[in-house]
Tab-separated table of N, CA, C and O in Angstrom:
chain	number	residue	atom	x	y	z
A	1	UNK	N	24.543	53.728	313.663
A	1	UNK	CA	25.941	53.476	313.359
A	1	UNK	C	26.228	51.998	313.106
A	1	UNK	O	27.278	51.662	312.559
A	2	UNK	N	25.344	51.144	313.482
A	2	UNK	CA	25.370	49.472	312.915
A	2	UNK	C	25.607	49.413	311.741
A	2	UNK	O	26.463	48.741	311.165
A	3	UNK	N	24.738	50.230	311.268
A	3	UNK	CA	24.622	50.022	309.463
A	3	UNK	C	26.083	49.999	308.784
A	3	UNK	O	26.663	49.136	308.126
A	4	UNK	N	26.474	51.394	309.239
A	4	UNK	CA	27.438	51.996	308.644
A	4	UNK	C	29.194	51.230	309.145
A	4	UNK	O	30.186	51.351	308.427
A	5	UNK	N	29.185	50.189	311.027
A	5	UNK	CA	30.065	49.755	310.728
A	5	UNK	C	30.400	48.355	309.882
A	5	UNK	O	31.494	48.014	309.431
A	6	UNK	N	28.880	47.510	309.790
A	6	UNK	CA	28.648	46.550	309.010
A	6	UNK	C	28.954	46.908	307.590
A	6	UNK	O	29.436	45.983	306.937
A	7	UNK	N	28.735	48.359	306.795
A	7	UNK	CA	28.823	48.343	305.751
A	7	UNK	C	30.614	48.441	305.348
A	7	UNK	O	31.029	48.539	304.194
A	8	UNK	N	31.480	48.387	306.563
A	8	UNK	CA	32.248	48.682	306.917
A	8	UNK	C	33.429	47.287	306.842
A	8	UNK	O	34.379	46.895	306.164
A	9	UNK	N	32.739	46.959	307.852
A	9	UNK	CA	33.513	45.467	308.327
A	9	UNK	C	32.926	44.174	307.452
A	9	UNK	O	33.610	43.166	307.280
A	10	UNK	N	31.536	44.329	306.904
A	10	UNK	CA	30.955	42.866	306.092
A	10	UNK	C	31.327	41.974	306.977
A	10	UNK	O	31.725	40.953	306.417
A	11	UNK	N	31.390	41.899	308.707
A	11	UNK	CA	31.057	40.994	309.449
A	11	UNK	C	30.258	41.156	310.989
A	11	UNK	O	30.643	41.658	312.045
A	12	UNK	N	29.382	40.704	310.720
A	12	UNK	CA	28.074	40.777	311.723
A	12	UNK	C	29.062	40.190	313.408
A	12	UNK	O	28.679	40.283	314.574
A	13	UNK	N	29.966	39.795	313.028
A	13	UNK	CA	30.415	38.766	314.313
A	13	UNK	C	31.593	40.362	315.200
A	13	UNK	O	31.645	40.683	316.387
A	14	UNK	N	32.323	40.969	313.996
A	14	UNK	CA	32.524	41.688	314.602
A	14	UNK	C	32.208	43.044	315.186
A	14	UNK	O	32.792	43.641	316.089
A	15	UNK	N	30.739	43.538	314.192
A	15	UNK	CA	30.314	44.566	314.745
A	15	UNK	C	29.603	44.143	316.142
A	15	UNK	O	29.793	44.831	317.145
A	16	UNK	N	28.954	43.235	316.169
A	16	UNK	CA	28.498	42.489	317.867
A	16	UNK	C	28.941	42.602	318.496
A	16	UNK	O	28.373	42.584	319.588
A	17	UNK	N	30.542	42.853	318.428
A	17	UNK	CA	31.725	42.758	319.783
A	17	UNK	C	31.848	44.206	320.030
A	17	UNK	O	31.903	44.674	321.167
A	18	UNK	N	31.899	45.025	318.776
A	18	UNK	CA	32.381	46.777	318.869
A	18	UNK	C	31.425	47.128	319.734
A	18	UNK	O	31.734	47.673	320.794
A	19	UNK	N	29.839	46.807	319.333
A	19	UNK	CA	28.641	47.285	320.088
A	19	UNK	C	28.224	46.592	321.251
A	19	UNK	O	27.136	46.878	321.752
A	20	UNK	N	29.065	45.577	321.826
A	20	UNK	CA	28.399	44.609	322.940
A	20	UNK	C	27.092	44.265	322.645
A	20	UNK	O	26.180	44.226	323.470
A	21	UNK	N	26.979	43.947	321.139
A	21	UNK	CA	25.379	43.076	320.752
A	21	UNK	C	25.808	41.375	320.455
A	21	UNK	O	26.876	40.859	320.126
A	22	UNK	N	24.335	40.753	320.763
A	22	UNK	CA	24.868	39.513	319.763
A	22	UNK	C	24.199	39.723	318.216
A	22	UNK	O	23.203	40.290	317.767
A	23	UNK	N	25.372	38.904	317.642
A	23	UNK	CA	25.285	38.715	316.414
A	23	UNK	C	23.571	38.718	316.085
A	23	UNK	O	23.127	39.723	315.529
A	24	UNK	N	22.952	37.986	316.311
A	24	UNK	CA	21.284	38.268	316.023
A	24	UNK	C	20.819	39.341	316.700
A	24	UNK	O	19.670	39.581	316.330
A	25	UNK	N	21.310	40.309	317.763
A	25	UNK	CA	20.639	41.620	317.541
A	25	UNK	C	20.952	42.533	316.688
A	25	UNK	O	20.199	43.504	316.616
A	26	UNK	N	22.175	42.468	315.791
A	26	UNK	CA	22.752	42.953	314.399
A	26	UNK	C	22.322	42.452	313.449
A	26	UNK	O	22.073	43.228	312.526
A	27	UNK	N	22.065	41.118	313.248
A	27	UNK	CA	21.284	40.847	312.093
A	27	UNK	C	19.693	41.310	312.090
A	27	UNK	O	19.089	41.738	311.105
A	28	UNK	N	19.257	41.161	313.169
A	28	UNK	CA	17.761	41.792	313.067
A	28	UNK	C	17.695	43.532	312.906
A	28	UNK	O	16.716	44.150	312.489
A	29	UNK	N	18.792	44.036	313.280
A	29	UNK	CA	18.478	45.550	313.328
A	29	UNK	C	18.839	45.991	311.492
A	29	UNK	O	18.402	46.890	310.773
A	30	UNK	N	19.754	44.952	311.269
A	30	UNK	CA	19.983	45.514	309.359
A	30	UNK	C	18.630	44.870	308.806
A	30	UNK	O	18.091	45.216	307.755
A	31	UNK	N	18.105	43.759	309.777
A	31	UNK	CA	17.009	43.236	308.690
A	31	UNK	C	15.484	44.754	308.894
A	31	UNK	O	14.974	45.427	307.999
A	32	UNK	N	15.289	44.770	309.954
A	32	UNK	CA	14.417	45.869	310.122
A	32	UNK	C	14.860	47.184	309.272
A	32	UNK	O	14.003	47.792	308.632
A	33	UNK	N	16.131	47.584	309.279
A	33	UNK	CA	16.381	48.634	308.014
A	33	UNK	C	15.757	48.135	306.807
A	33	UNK	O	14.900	48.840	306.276
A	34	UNK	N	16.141	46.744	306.173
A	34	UNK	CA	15.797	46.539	304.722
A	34	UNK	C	14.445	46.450	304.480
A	34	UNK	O	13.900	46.755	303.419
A	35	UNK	N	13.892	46.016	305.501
A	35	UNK	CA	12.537	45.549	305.805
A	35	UNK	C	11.688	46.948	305.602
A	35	UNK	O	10.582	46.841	305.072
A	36	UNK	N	12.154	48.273	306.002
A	36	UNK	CA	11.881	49.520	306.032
A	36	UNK	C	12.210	49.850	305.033
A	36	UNK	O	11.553	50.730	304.476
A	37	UNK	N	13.228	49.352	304.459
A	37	UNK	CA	13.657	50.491	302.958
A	37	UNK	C	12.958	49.680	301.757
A	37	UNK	O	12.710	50.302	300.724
A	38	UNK	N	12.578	48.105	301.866
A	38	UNK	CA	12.303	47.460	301.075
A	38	UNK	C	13.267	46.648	299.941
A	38	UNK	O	12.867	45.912	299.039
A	39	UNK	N	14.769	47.043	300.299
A	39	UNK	CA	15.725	46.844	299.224
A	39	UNK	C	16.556	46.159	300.532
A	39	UNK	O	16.556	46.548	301.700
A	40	UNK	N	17.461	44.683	299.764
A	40	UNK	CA	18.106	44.061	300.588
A	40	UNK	C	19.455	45.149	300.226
A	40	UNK	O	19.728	45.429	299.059
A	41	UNK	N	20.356	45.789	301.584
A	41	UNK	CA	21.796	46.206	301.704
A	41	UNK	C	22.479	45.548	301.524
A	41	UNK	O	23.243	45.952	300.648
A	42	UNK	N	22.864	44.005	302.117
A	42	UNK	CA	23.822	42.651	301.873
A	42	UNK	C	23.155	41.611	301.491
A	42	UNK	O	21.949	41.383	301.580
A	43	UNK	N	23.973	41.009	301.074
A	43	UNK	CA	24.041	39.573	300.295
A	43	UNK	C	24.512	38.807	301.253
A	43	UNK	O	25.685	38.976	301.586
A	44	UNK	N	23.925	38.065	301.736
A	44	UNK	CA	24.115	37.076	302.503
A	44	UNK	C	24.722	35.793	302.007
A	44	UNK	O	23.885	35.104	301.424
A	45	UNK	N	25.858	35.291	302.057
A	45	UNK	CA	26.710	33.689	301.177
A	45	UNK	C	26.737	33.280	302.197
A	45	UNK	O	26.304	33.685	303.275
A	46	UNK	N	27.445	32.141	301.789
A	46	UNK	CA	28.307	31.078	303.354
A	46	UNK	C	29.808	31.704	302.724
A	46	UNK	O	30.541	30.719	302.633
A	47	UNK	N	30.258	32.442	302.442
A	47	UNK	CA	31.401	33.102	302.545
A	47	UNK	C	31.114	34.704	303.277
A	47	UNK	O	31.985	35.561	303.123
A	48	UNK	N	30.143	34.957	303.887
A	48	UNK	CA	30.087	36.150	304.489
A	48	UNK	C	28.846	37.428	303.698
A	48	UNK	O	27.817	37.199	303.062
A	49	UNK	N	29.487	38.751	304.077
A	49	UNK	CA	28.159	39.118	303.747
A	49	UNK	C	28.934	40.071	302.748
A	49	UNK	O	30.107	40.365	302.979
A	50	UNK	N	28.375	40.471	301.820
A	50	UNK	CA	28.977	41.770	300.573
A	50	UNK	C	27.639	42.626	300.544
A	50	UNK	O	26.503	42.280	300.872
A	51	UNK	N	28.023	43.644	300.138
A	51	UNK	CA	27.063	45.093	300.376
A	51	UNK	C	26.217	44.958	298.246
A	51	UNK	O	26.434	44.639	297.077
A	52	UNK	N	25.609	45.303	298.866
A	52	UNK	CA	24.637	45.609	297.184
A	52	UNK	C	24.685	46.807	296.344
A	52	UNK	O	25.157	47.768	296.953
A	53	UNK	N	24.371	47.031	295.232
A	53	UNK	CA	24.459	48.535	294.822
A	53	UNK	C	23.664	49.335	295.589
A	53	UNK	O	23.830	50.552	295.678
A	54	UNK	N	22.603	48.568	296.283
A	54	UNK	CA	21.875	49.663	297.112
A	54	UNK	C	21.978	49.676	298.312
A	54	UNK	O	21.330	50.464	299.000
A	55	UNK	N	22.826	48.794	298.812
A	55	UNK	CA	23.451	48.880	300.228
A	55	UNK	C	24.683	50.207	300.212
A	55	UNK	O	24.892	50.978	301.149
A	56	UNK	N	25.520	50.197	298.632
A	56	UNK	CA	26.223	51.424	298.778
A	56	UNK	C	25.488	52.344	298.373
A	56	UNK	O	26.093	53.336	298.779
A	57	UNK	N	24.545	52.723	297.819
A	57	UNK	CA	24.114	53.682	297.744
A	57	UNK	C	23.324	54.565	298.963
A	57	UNK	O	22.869	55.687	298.739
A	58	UNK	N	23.275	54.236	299.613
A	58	UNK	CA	22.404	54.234	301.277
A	58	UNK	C	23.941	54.354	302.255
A	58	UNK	O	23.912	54.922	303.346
A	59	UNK	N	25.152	53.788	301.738
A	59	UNK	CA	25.942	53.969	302.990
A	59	UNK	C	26.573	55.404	302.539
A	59	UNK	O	26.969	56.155	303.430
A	60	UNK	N	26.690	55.862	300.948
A	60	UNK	CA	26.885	57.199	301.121
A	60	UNK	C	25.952	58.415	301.927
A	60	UNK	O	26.192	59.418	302.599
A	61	UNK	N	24.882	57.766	301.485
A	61	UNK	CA	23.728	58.591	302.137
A	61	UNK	C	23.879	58.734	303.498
A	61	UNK	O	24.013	59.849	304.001
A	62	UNK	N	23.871	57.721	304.144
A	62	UNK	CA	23.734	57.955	305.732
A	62	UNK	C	25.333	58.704	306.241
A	62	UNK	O	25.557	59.649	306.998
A	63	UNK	N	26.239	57.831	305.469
A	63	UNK	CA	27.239	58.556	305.739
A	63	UNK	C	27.587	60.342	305.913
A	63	UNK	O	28.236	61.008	306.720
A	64	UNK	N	26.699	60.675	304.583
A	64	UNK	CA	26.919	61.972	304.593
A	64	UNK	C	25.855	62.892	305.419
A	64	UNK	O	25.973	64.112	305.530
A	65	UNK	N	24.699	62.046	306.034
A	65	UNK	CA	23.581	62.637	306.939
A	65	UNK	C	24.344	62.843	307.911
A	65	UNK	O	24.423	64.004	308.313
A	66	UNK	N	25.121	61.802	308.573
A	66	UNK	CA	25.818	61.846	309.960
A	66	UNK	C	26.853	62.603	310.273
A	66	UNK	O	27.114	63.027	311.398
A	67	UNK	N	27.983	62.939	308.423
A	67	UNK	CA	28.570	64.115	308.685
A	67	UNK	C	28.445	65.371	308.686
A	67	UNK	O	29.345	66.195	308.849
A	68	UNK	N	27.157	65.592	308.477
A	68	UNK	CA	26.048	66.628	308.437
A	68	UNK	C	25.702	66.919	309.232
A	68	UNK	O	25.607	68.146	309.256
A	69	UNK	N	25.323	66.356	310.254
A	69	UNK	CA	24.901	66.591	311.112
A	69	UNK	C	25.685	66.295	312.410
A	69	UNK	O	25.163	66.243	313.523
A	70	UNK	N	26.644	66.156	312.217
A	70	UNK	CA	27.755	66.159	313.121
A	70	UNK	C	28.437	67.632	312.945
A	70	UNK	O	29.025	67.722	314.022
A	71	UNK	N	28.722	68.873	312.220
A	71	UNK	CA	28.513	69.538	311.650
A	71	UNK	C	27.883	70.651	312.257
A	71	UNK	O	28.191	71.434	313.156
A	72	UNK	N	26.865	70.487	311.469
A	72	UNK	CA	25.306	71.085	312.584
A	72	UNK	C	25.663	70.887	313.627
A	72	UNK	O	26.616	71.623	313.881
A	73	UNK	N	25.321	70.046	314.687
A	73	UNK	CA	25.458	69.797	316.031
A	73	UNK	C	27.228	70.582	316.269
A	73	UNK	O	27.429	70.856	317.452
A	74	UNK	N	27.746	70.735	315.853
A	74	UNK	CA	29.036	71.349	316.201
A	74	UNK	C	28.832	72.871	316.092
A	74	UNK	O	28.995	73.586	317.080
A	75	UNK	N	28.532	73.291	315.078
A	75	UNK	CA	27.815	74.711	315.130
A	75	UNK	C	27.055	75.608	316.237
A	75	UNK	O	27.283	76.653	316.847
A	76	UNK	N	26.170	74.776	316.180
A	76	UNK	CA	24.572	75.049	317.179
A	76	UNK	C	25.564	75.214	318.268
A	76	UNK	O	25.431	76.323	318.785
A	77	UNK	N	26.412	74.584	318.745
A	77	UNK	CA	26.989	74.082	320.288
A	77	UNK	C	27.821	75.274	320.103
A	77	UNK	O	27.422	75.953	321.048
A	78	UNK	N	28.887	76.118	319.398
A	78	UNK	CA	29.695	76.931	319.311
A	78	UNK	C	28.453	78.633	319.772
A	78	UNK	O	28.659	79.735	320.280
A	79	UNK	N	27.635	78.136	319.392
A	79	UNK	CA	26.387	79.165	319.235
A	79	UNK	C	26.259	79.746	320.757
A	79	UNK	O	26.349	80.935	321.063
A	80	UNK	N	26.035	78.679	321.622
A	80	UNK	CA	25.377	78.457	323.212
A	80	UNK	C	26.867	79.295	323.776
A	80	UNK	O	27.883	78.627	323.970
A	81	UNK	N	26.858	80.670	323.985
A	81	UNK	CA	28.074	81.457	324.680
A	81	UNK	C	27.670	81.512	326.210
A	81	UNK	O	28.467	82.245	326.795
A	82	UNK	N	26.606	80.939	327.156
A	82	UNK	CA	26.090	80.137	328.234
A	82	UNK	C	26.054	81.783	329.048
A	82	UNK	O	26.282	81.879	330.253
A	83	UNK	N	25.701	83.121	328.085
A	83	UNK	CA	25.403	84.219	328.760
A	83	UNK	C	23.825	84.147	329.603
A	83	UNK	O	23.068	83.211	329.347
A	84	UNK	N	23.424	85.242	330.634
A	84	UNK	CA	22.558	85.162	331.197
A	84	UNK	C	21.522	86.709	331.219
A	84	UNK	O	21.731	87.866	331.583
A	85	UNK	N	20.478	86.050	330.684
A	85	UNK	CA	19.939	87.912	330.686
A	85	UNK	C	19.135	88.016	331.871
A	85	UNK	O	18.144	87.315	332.074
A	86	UNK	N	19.662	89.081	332.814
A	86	UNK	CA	19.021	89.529	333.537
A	86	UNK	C	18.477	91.393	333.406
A	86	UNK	O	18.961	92.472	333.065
A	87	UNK	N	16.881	90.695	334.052
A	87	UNK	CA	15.946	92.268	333.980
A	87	UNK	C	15.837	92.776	335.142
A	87	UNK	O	15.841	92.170	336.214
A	88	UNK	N	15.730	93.975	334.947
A	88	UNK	CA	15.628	94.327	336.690
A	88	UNK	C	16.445	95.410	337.483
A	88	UNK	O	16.274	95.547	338.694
């Protein structure tokens, strides 16, 4: 969810505060994403950070994994009616 509130806010200072991280454990966790995907997500200026075409293209993606699977996980859970089979 870093990714997605950074892709959000375009400031590392305040997703640190939402998540009780510092700012360099947010910058290292987007750098280990890019580092993994191979494609930089932000642009780094001295005016802040802006998202890339492939930073949005990845925040639809994850976006729509997580509402997916938020989803799923809502399902599955409606599923569990917490009955008990007994034999005997």
């Amino acid at each position: 969810y870093i990714y997605l509130e950074l892709a959000r806010a375009l400031s590392v200072r305040e997703v640190s505060r939402r998540f009780s991280l510092s700012p360099s454990q947010v910058s290292k966790s987007i750098q280990k994403i890019e580092a993994d995907l191979g494609v930089k997500l932000f642009e780094r200026t001295s005016r802040g950070l802006q998202i890339t075409s492939a930073g949005r293209e990845f925040n639809e993606k994850v976006k729509r994994f997580c509402d997916d699977f938020s989803a799923s996980a809502g399902t599955v859970k409606s599923l569990n009616t917490n009955r008990r089979l007994s034999v005997g």
